[in-house]
Amino acid sequence: MRPVIVVHGGAGRIFKEREEGCRTGVVRAALRGYGVLKQGGSALDAVEEAVRSMEDDPHFNAGCGSVLNEKGEVEMDAIIMDGKNLASGAVSAVKCIANPIKLARLVMEKTKHMLLTDHGAQLFAQAMGVPEIPGEKLITERSRERWKKNLEPDSNPVEFQK
C-alpha cells in the first residue's frame, strides 16, 4: 500500500496576493511528510514533519507568522495525536519556541499529562532541551500589521481596549 498524507493550510480567507505562497507551503509540507513515510517513518513522524514545515513558513498562522496577542507577542498552541492508541499531547500559550508541535509531541511521549501551558510548558521545554528563539524572530511584517490594525478603535471588544 502506498502512503498518503493530507495537509491543509488552516481556515480562513486567503487573499490573492498570498495564494501562491500558501499553496507552495502546503505542497512543501505534504511532500516533507510524504518523504518521511516513504523512508519508513511513522505516521506520527510524518505529521510532525509536515506541521513543522508549516510552522517554519511565514505564510501560515503557526510558528513564524502567528497572530500576535494583545501585547504584540507570539503565543502559540499545538496538539498532536497518535491514531493507533489515541494518545495525545498539547501545549498552549508557549512563547519563543519555533516548533510547538515538537513540544506537544514530547508532552505526549514523555509525560502523563495531555496539556501543558504557558510557564509550565516553557519549563518543560527547557528540561527537554528544546531550543528557545527570540520572540521577534517569529513575528512577520504581516502579523505586525494585522496586530496594529486590531488596535484601532472599534476593532476589538471594549474589554481589550483598556
PDB file of C-alpha atoms in Angstrom, residues 50-162:
ATOM      1  CA  ALA A  50       4.505  18.396   7.891  1.00  0.00           C
ATOM      2  CA  VAL A  51       3.378  20.675  10.714  1.00  0.00           C
ATOM      3  CA  ARG A  52       6.951  21.729  11.447  1.00  0.00           C
ATOM      4  CA  SER A  53       7.288  22.763   7.801  1.00  0.00           C
ATOM      5  CA  MET A  54       4.213  24.964   8.149  1.00  0.00           C
ATOM      6  CA  GLU A  55       5.408  26.402  11.466  1.00  0.00           C
ATOM      7  CA  ASP A  56       8.594  27.486   9.689  1.00  0.00           C
ATOM      8  CA  ASP A  57       6.665  29.071   6.783  1.00  0.00           C
ATOM      9  CA  PRO A  58       5.563  32.694   7.357  1.00  0.00           C
ATOM     10  CA  HIS A  59       2.514  32.197   5.110  1.00  0.00           C
ATOM     11  CA  PHE A  60       0.748  30.315   7.875  1.00  0.00           C
ATOM     12  CA  ASN A  61      -0.619  31.263  11.277  1.00  0.00           C
ATOM     13  CA  ALA A  62       1.657  28.810  13.063  1.00  0.00           C
ATOM     14  CA  GLY A  63       5.147  29.344  14.433  1.00  0.00           C
ATOM     15  CA  CYS A  64       6.711  32.094  12.342  1.00  0.00           C
ATOM     16  CA  GLY A  65       3.766  34.189  11.179  1.00  0.00           C
ATOM     17  CA  SER A  66       1.472  33.550  14.134  1.00  0.00           C
ATOM     18  CA  VAL A  67      -1.198  36.059  15.024  1.00  0.00           C
ATOM     19  CA  LEU A  68       0.012  38.320  17.822  1.00  0.00           C
ATOM     20  CA  ASN A  69      -1.695  38.583  21.181  1.00  0.00           C
ATOM     21  CA  GLU A  70      -2.952  41.878  22.628  1.00  0.00           C
ATOM     22  CA  LYS A  71       0.566  42.788  23.780  1.00  0.00           C
ATOM     23  CA  GLY A  72       2.061  42.171  20.325  1.00  0.00           C
ATOM     24  CA  GLU A  73       3.690  38.870  21.280  1.00  0.00           C
ATOM     25  CA  VAL A  74       3.506  35.430  19.724  1.00  0.00           C
ATOM     26  CA  GLU A  75       1.745  32.854  21.898  1.00  0.00           C
ATOM     27  CA  MET A  76       1.191  29.502  20.240  1.00  0.00           C
ATOM     28  CA  ASP A  77      -0.763  26.309  20.747  1.00  0.00           C
ATOM     29  CA  ALA A  78      -0.175  22.869  19.251  1.00  0.00           C
ATOM     30  CA  ILE A  79      -1.668  19.420  19.636  1.00  0.00           C
ATOM     31  CA  ILE A  80      -0.731  16.049  18.202  1.00  0.00           C
ATOM     32  CA  MET A  81      -2.456  12.683  18.464  1.00  0.00           C
ATOM     33  CA  ASP A  82      -1.406   9.129  17.757  1.00  0.00           C
ATOM     34  CA  GLY A  83      -4.278   7.446  15.944  1.00  0.00           C
ATOM     35  CA  LYS A  84      -3.085   3.980  16.928  1.00  0.00           C
ATOM     36  CA  ASN A  85      -3.599   4.401  20.661  1.00  0.00           C
ATOM     37  CA  LEU A  86      -5.360   7.803  20.855  1.00  0.00           C
ATOM     38  CA  ALA A  87      -2.570   9.242  22.991  1.00  0.00           C
ATOM     39  CA  SER A  88      -2.246  12.986  22.621  1.00  0.00           C
ATOM     40  CA  GLY A  89      -0.120  15.860  23.778  1.00  0.00           C
ATOM     41  CA  ALA A  90      -0.648  19.574  23.613  1.00  0.00           C
ATOM     42  CA  VAL A  91       0.856  22.889  24.586  1.00  0.00           C
ATOM     43  CA  SER A  92      -0.766  26.285  24.833  1.00  0.00           C
ATOM     44  CA  ALA A  93       0.381  29.873  25.217  1.00  0.00           C
ATOM     45  CA  VAL A  94       4.007  28.950  24.501  1.00  0.00           C
ATOM     46  CA  LYS A  95       6.460  31.680  23.554  1.00  0.00           C
ATOM     47  CA  CYS A  96       9.912  31.650  21.972  1.00  0.00           C
ATOM     48  CA  ILE A  97       9.603  28.081  20.636  1.00  0.00           C
ATOM     49  CA  ALA A  98       9.997  27.778  16.863  1.00  0.00           C
ATOM     50  CA  ASN A  99       8.162  24.455  16.600  1.00  0.00           C
ATOM     51  CA  PRO A 100       5.469  23.960  19.236  1.00  0.00           C
ATOM     52  CA  ILE A 101       4.401  20.713  17.539  1.00  0.00           C
ATOM     53  CA  LYS A 102       7.671  19.121  18.713  1.00  0.00           C
ATOM     54  CA  LEU A 103       6.946  20.232  22.261  1.00  0.00           C
ATOM     55  CA  ALA A 104       3.384  18.855  22.055  1.00  0.00           C
ATOM     56  CA  ARG A 105       4.764  15.504  20.952  1.00  0.00           C
ATOM     57  CA  LEU A 106       7.191  15.493  23.861  1.00  0.00           C
ATOM     58  CA  VAL A 107       4.275  16.139  26.223  1.00  0.00           C
ATOM     59  CA  MET A 108       2.552  13.082  24.746  1.00  0.00           C
ATOM     60  CA  GLU A 109       5.593  10.825  24.861  1.00  0.00           C
ATOM     61  CA  LYS A 110       7.443  11.974  27.992  1.00  0.00           C
ATOM     62  CA  THR A 111       4.714  12.924  30.490  1.00  0.00           C
ATOM     63  CA  LYS A 112       1.463  11.638  31.929  1.00  0.00           C
ATOM     64  CA  HIS A 113      -0.140  14.960  31.021  1.00  0.00           C
ATOM     65  CA  MET A 114      -2.205  15.794  27.991  1.00  0.00           C
ATOM     66  CA  LEU A 115      -1.663  19.577  28.083  1.00  0.00           C
ATOM     67  CA  LEU A 116       0.987  21.925  29.410  1.00  0.00           C
ATOM     68  CA  THR A 117       0.522  25.650  29.206  1.00  0.00           C
ATOM     69  CA  ASP A 118       2.473  28.887  29.458  1.00  0.00           C
ATOM     70  CA  HIS A 119       5.159  28.809  32.155  1.00  0.00           C
ATOM     71  CA  GLY A 120       4.821  25.067  32.799  1.00  0.00           C
ATOM     72  CA  ALA A 121       5.232  24.355  29.082  1.00  0.00           C
ATOM     73  CA  GLN A 122       8.257  26.657  28.990  1.00  0.00           C
ATOM     74  CA  LEU A 123       9.897  24.866  31.926  1.00  0.00           C
ATOM     75  CA  PHE A 124       9.191  21.509  30.288  1.00  0.00           C
ATOM     76  CA  ALA A 125      10.715  22.738  27.008  1.00  0.00           C
ATOM     77  CA  GLN A 126      13.870  23.753  28.856  1.00  0.00           C
ATOM     78  CA  ALA A 127      14.028  20.393  30.658  1.00  0.00           C
ATOM     79  CA  MET A 128      13.681  18.589  27.320  1.00  0.00           C
ATOM     80  CA  GLY A 129      16.384  20.685  25.674  1.00  0.00           C
ATOM     81  CA  VAL A 130      14.016  22.320  23.191  1.00  0.00           C
ATOM     82  CA  PRO A 131      15.866  25.422  21.999  1.00  0.00           C
ATOM     83  CA  GLU A 132      14.336  28.842  22.525  1.00  0.00           C
ATOM     84  CA  ILE A 133      14.476  31.573  19.917  1.00  0.00           C
ATOM     85  CA  PRO A 134      13.875  35.296  20.363  1.00  0.00           C
ATOM     86  CA  GLY A 135      10.155  36.007  20.076  1.00  0.00           C
ATOM     87  CA  GLU A 136      10.844  38.695  17.457  1.00  0.00           C
ATOM     88  CA  LYS A 137      12.050  36.004  15.036  1.00  0.00           C
ATOM     89  CA  LEU A 138       8.508  34.592  14.988  1.00  0.00           C
ATOM     90  CA  ILE A 139       6.908  37.936  14.108  1.00  0.00           C
ATOM     91  CA  THR A 140       6.394  38.763  10.443  1.00  0.00           C
ATOM     92  CA  GLU A 141       5.596  42.139   8.948  1.00  0.00           C
ATOM     93  CA  ARG A 142       2.144  40.812   8.060  1.00  0.00           C
ATOM     94  CA  SER A 143       1.396  39.715  11.628  1.00  0.00           C
ATOM     95  CA  ARG A 144       2.646  43.056  12.965  1.00  0.00           C
ATOM     96  CA  GLU A 145       0.387  44.955  10.532  1.00  0.00           C
ATOM     97  CA  ARG A 146      -2.624  42.811  11.460  1.00  0.00           C
ATOM     98  CA  TRP A 147      -1.914  43.477  15.137  1.00  0.00           C
ATOM     99  CA  LYS A 148      -1.689  47.238  14.572  1.00  0.00           C
ATOM    100  CA  LYS A 149      -4.971  47.177  12.665  1.00  0.00           C
ATOM    101  CA  ASN A 150      -6.630  45.352  15.565  1.00  0.00           C
ATOM    102  CA  LEU A 151      -5.521  48.152  17.910  1.00  0.00           C
ATOM    103  CA  GLU A 152      -7.626  50.676  16.004  1.00  0.00           C
ATOM    104  CA  PRO A 153     -10.770  51.943  17.773  1.00  0.00           C
ATOM    105  CA  ASP A 154     -13.792  49.641  17.444  1.00  0.00           C
ATOM    106  CA  SER A 155     -11.685  46.756  16.147  1.00  0.00           C
ATOM    107  CA  ASN A 156     -11.616  44.866  19.467  1.00  0.00           C
ATOM    108  CA  PRO A 157     -14.179  44.315  22.209  1.00  0.00           C
ATOM    109  CA  VAL A 158     -14.247  47.123  24.779  1.00  0.00           C
ATOM    110  CA  GLU A 159     -12.582  44.999  27.465  1.00  0.00           C
ATOM    111  CA  PHE A 160      -9.410  44.721  25.325  1.00  0.00           C
ATOM    112  CA  GLN A 161      -9.101  48.450  24.643  1.00  0.00           C
ATOM    113  CA  LYS A 162      -8.053  49.436  28.175  1.00  0.00           C
TER     114      LYS A 162
END
